[in-house]
Amino acid sequence: MGPVRVVLVDDHEMILAGLQAMLGGYSGRVRVVGQAGTGDEATRLVTSLRPDVVLLDMRLGPESGLDLCRVITKRVPEARVVFLSVYDDEQYVFEALRAGAGGYLLKRVDGSELVRRLEEVAQGETVVDPTLAGRMVVTAARLTRGEFWPGANRGLTQRESEVLSLLVGGLSNKAIAARLVLGEETVKSHLRALYRKLEVADRSAAIAVALREGLFR
């Protein structure tokens, strides 16, 4: 087996340069074959190069890395996606795995650990940063017992759950913003996120899911 072929995706040039330098010291085991800073660029690059692994940030400016992960795994299923993120929260790990990712690592990972994890993912394993793995087990058990806010088992944050609750209650975006003391654009951002997580296209479909699954009575 030759070096793991990797495409880097991050919207910060300094991060890309740092990863290039870090992985360059392991050229016998990992080879960076391309890099991208936007979702469209990454999609074209991965479709063309068909790498073994795509090392992806959770957010690309206004774009969602989760959405890009779904696109990549659908178009190039042999390319494994690994998130390299600053978000030290097991909820993001659950979201990443639901989106089809093969791994979730934190940006504080060192070079040798990163290379080892990329090799494991390329061989079909699923990897999670060790600082998050133990917490995931505890969180999964608590989710099963229903100890979190409604919708947590679908990846909703507590704020997104609050927005969904008010949506079910028939409030408009303006009314939700006033109730939660938020800007309307912030409410719209929360709505886009919860639509994605509930796999729906609009507010009526989100309400239907919430009622069908008994999230709110």
GROMACS .gro file of C-alpha atoms in nm:
model
  217
    1MET     CA    1   0.000   0.000   0.000
    2GLY     CA    2   0.144   0.337  -0.105
    3PRO     CA    3   0.115   0.670   0.077
    4VAL     CA    4  -0.235   0.779   0.175
    5ARG     CA    5  -0.353   1.035  -0.081
    6VAL     CA    6  -0.510   1.332   0.096
    7VAL     CA    7  -0.700   1.645  -0.008
    8LEU     CA    8  -0.701   1.930   0.245
    9VAL     CA    9  -1.008   2.152   0.276
   10ASP     CA   10  -1.002   2.465   0.493
   11ASP     CA   11  -1.089   2.828   0.432
   12HIS     CA   12  -0.780   2.958   0.616
   13GLU     CA   13  -0.461   2.968   0.411
   14MET     CA   14  -0.246   2.954   0.725
   15ILE     CA   15  -0.412   2.628   0.830
   16LEU     CA   16  -0.357   2.479   0.484
   17ALA     CA   17   0.006   2.587   0.483
   18GLY     CA   18   0.058   2.446   0.832
   19LEU     CA   19  -0.095   2.112   0.738
   20GLN     CA   20   0.115   2.097   0.421
   21ALA     CA   21   0.429   2.157   0.627
   22MET     CA   22   0.326   1.910   0.898
   23LEU     CA   23   0.240   1.628   0.660
   24GLY     CA   24   0.539   1.701   0.438
   25GLY     CA   25   0.759   1.538   0.700
   26TYR     CA   26   0.577   1.207   0.646
   27SER     CA   27   0.587   1.192   0.266
   28GLY     CA   28   0.649   0.817   0.269
   29ARG     CA   29   0.318   0.759   0.445
   30VAL     CA   30   0.095   1.051   0.341
   31ARG     CA   31   0.088   1.258   0.023
   32VAL     CA   32  -0.115   1.577  -0.010
   33VAL     CA   33  -0.252   1.572  -0.365
   34GLY     CA   34  -0.460   1.890  -0.349
   35GLN     CA   35  -0.613   2.158  -0.133
   36ALA     CA   36  -0.928   2.372  -0.146
   37GLY     CA   37  -1.079   2.664   0.040
   38THR     CA   38  -1.446   2.641  -0.064
   39GLY     CA   39  -1.707   2.372  -0.096
   40ASP     CA   40  -1.740   2.399  -0.472
   41GLU     CA   41  -1.365   2.389  -0.521
   42ALA     CA   42  -1.336   2.090  -0.289
   43THR     CA   43  -1.614   1.902  -0.468
   44ARG     CA   44  -1.447   1.950  -0.808
   45LEU     CA   45  -1.107   1.855  -0.672
   46VAL     CA   46  -1.222   1.541  -0.490
   47THR     CA   47  -1.430   1.428  -0.788
   48SER     CA   48  -1.128   1.472  -1.016
   49LEU     CA   49  -0.850   1.337  -0.792
   50ARG     CA   50  -1.048   1.071  -0.602
   51PRO     CA   51  -0.821   1.074  -0.295
   52ASP     CA   52  -0.817   0.818  -0.016
   53VAL     CA   53  -0.900   1.077   0.252
   54VAL     CA   54  -1.043   1.429   0.262
   55LEU     CA   55  -0.929   1.628   0.566
   56LEU     CA   56  -1.210   1.878   0.617
   57ASP     CA   57  -1.286   2.172   0.845
   58MET     CA   58  -1.627   2.185   1.013
   59ARG     CA   59  -1.697   2.531   0.872
   60LEU     CA   60  -1.580   2.693   0.547
   61GLY     CA   61  -1.676   3.056   0.597
   62PRO     CA   62  -2.056   3.061   0.557
   63GLU     CA   63  -2.060   2.703   0.426
   64SER     CA   64  -2.118   2.391   0.633
   65GLY     CA   65  -1.853   2.121   0.631
   66LEU     CA   66  -2.130   1.873   0.717
   67ASP     CA   67  -2.314   1.955   0.396
   68LEU     CA   68  -1.991   1.917   0.199
   69CYS     CA   69  -1.924   1.583   0.368
   70ARG     CA   70  -2.263   1.454   0.249
   71VAL     CA   71  -2.188   1.569  -0.107
   72ILE     CA   72  -1.843   1.409  -0.112
   73THR     CA   73  -1.951   1.076   0.034
   74LYS     CA   74  -2.235   1.057  -0.218
   75ARG     CA   75  -2.028   1.150  -0.525
   76VAL     CA   76  -1.701   0.978  -0.429
   77PRO     CA   77  -1.795   0.709  -0.175
   78GLU     CA   78  -1.446   0.561  -0.171
   79ALA     CA   79  -1.303   0.890  -0.035
   80ARG     CA   80  -1.316   0.886   0.345
   81VAL     CA   81  -1.386   1.220   0.513
   82VAL     CA   82  -1.211   1.317   0.835
   83PHE     CA   83  -1.308   1.636   1.014
   84LEU     CA   84  -1.023   1.840   1.162
   85SER     CA   85  -1.198   2.085   1.392
   86VAL     CA   86  -1.158   2.329   1.679
   87TYR     CA   87  -1.497   2.225   1.821
   88ASP     CA   88  -1.427   2.019   2.132
   89ASP     CA   89  -1.785   1.896   2.167
   90GLU     CA   90  -1.914   1.542   2.126
   91GLN     CA   91  -2.235   1.670   1.964
   92TYR     CA   92  -2.027   1.774   1.662
   93VAL     CA   93  -1.881   1.424   1.647
   94PHE     CA   94  -2.229   1.269   1.635
   95GLU     CA   95  -2.325   1.512   1.357
   96ALA     CA   96  -2.009   1.434   1.162
   97LEU     CA   97  -2.064   1.058   1.182
   98ARG     CA   98  -2.429   1.096   1.084
   99ALA     CA   99  -2.312   1.296   0.779
  100GLY     CA  100  -2.098   1.001   0.670
  101ALA     CA  101  -1.757   1.100   0.805
  102GLY     CA  102  -1.497   0.839   0.887
  103GLY     CA  103  -1.335   1.041   1.162
  104TYR     CA  104  -1.327   1.351   1.381
  105LEU     CA  105  -1.001   1.496   1.513
  106LEU     CA  106  -0.917   1.819   1.693
  107LYS     CA  107  -0.678   2.073   1.541
  108ARG     CA  108  -0.437   2.034   1.831
  109VAL     CA  109  -0.341   1.685   1.707
  110ASP     CA  110   0.031   1.645   1.640
  111GLY     CA  111   0.182   1.529   1.313
  112SER     CA  112   0.258   1.168   1.400
  113GLU     CA  113  -0.090   1.113   1.550
  114LEU     CA  114  -0.258   1.275   1.250
  115VAL     CA  115  -0.069   1.057   1.004
  116ARG     CA  116  -0.149   0.742   1.202
  117ARG     CA  117  -0.518   0.833   1.209
  118LEU     CA  118  -0.526   0.907   0.836
  119GLU     CA  119  -0.375   0.565   0.768
  120GLU     CA  120  -0.637   0.399   0.989
  121VAL     CA  121  -0.924   0.579   0.815
  122ALA     CA  122  -0.783   0.490   0.471
  123GLN     CA  123  -0.794   0.125   0.581
  124GLY     CA  124  -1.163   0.153   0.665
  125GLU     CA  125  -1.155   0.234   1.037
  126THR     CA  126  -1.350   0.512   1.208
  127VAL     CA  127  -1.139   0.737   1.428
  128VAL     CA  128  -1.234   0.988   1.697
  129ASP     CA  129  -1.003   1.215   1.893
  130PRO     CA  130  -0.929   1.030   2.219
  131THR     CA  131  -1.026   1.333   2.430
  132LEU     CA  132  -1.379   1.306   2.288
  133ALA     CA  133  -1.424   0.929   2.261
  134GLY     CA  134  -1.497   0.867   2.630
  135ARG     CA  135  -1.737   1.159   2.651
  136MET     CA  136  -1.924   1.026   2.348
  137VAL     CA  137  -2.003   0.702   2.530
  138VAL     CA  138  -2.144   0.891   2.829
  139THR     CA  139  -2.339   1.131   2.607
  140ALA     CA  140  -2.484   0.846   2.399
  141ALA     CA  141  -2.609   0.677   2.716
  142ARG     CA  142  -2.766   1.000   2.842
  143LEU     CA  143  -2.930   1.065   2.504
  144THR     CA  144  -3.082   0.717   2.520
  145ARG     CA  145  -3.226   0.799   2.861
  146GLY     CA  146  -3.365   1.129   2.730
  147GLU     CA  147  -3.166   1.344   2.972
  148PHE     CA  148  -3.102   1.626   2.725
  149TRP     CA  149  -3.326   1.887   2.560
  150PRO     CA  150  -3.577   1.778   2.292
  151GLY     CA  151  -3.404   1.701   1.963
  152ALA     CA  152  -3.058   1.647   2.114
  153ASN     CA  153  -3.064   1.292   1.980
  154ARG     CA  154  -3.098   1.443   1.630
  155GLY     CA  155  -2.798   1.671   1.688
  156LEU     CA  156  -2.990   1.988   1.773
  157THR     CA  157  -2.817   2.234   2.003
  158GLN     CA  158  -3.014   2.365   2.298
  159ARG     CA  159  -3.077   2.696   2.116
  160GLU     CA  160  -3.193   2.516   1.801
  161SER     CA  161  -3.431   2.314   2.016
  162GLU     CA  162  -3.573   2.634   2.163
  163VAL     CA  163  -3.623   2.778   1.813
  164LEU     CA  164  -3.796   2.460   1.699
  165SER     CA  165  -4.024   2.467   2.002
  166LEU     CA  166  -4.138   2.819   1.917
  167LEU     CA  167  -4.174   2.719   1.553
  168VAL     CA  168  -4.409   2.440   1.659
  169GLY     CA  169  -4.595   2.700   1.865
  170GLY     CA  170  -4.671   2.893   1.546
  171LEU     CA  171  -4.441   3.191   1.601
  172SER     CA  172  -4.294   3.382   1.308
  173ASN     CA  173  -3.922   3.444   1.271
  174LYS     CA  174  -3.972   3.797   1.403
  175ALA     CA  175  -4.164   3.671   1.705
  176ILE     CA  176  -3.904   3.400   1.775
  177ALA     CA  177  -3.629   3.663   1.760
  178ALA     CA  178  -3.816   3.883   2.007
  179ARG     CA  179  -3.889   3.593   2.245
  180LEU     CA  180  -3.526   3.474   2.251
  181VAL     CA  181  -3.374   3.824   2.225
  182LEU     CA  182  -3.197   3.740   1.900
  183GLY     CA  183  -3.163   3.906   1.561
  184GLU     CA  184  -3.384   3.772   1.282
  185GLU     CA  185  -3.077   3.670   1.081
  186THR     CA  186  -2.956   3.465   1.376
  187VAL     CA  187  -3.295   3.293   1.393
  188LYS     CA  188  -3.275   3.218   1.020
  189SER     CA  189  -2.928   3.069   1.074
  190HIS     CA  190  -3.062   2.842   1.350
  191LEU     CA  191  -3.351   2.740   1.126
  192ARG     CA  192  -3.116   2.644   0.841
  193ALA     CA  193  -2.912   2.435   1.082
  194LEU     CA  194  -3.210   2.251   1.228
  195TYR     CA  195  -3.360   2.192   0.881
  196ARG     CA  196  -3.033   2.026   0.783
  197LYS     CA  197  -3.021   1.812   1.095
  198LEU     CA  198  -3.385   1.706   1.065
  199GLU     CA  199  -3.332   1.648   0.691
  200VAL     CA  200  -3.620   1.872   0.587
  201ALA     CA  201  -3.654   2.167   0.349
  202ASP     CA  202  -3.884   2.409   0.529
  203ARG     CA  203  -4.059   2.505   0.852
  204SER     CA  204  -4.376   2.304   0.792
  205ALA     CA  205  -4.172   1.986   0.739
  206ALA     CA  206  -3.966   2.061   1.052
  207ILE     CA  207  -4.286   2.101   1.255
  208ALA     CA  208  -4.417   1.773   1.115
  209VAL     CA  209  -4.099   1.589   1.222
  210ALA     CA  210  -4.107   1.747   1.568
  211LEU     CA  211  -4.469   1.643   1.621
  212ARG     CA  212  -4.428   1.297   1.470
  213GLU     CA  213  -4.128   1.220   1.692
  214GLY     CA  214  -4.296   1.365   1.999
  215LEU     CA  215  -4.025   1.625   2.059
  216PHE     CA  216  -4.282   1.878   2.181
  217ARG     CA  217  -4.633   1.824   2.313
   0.00000   0.00000   0.00000
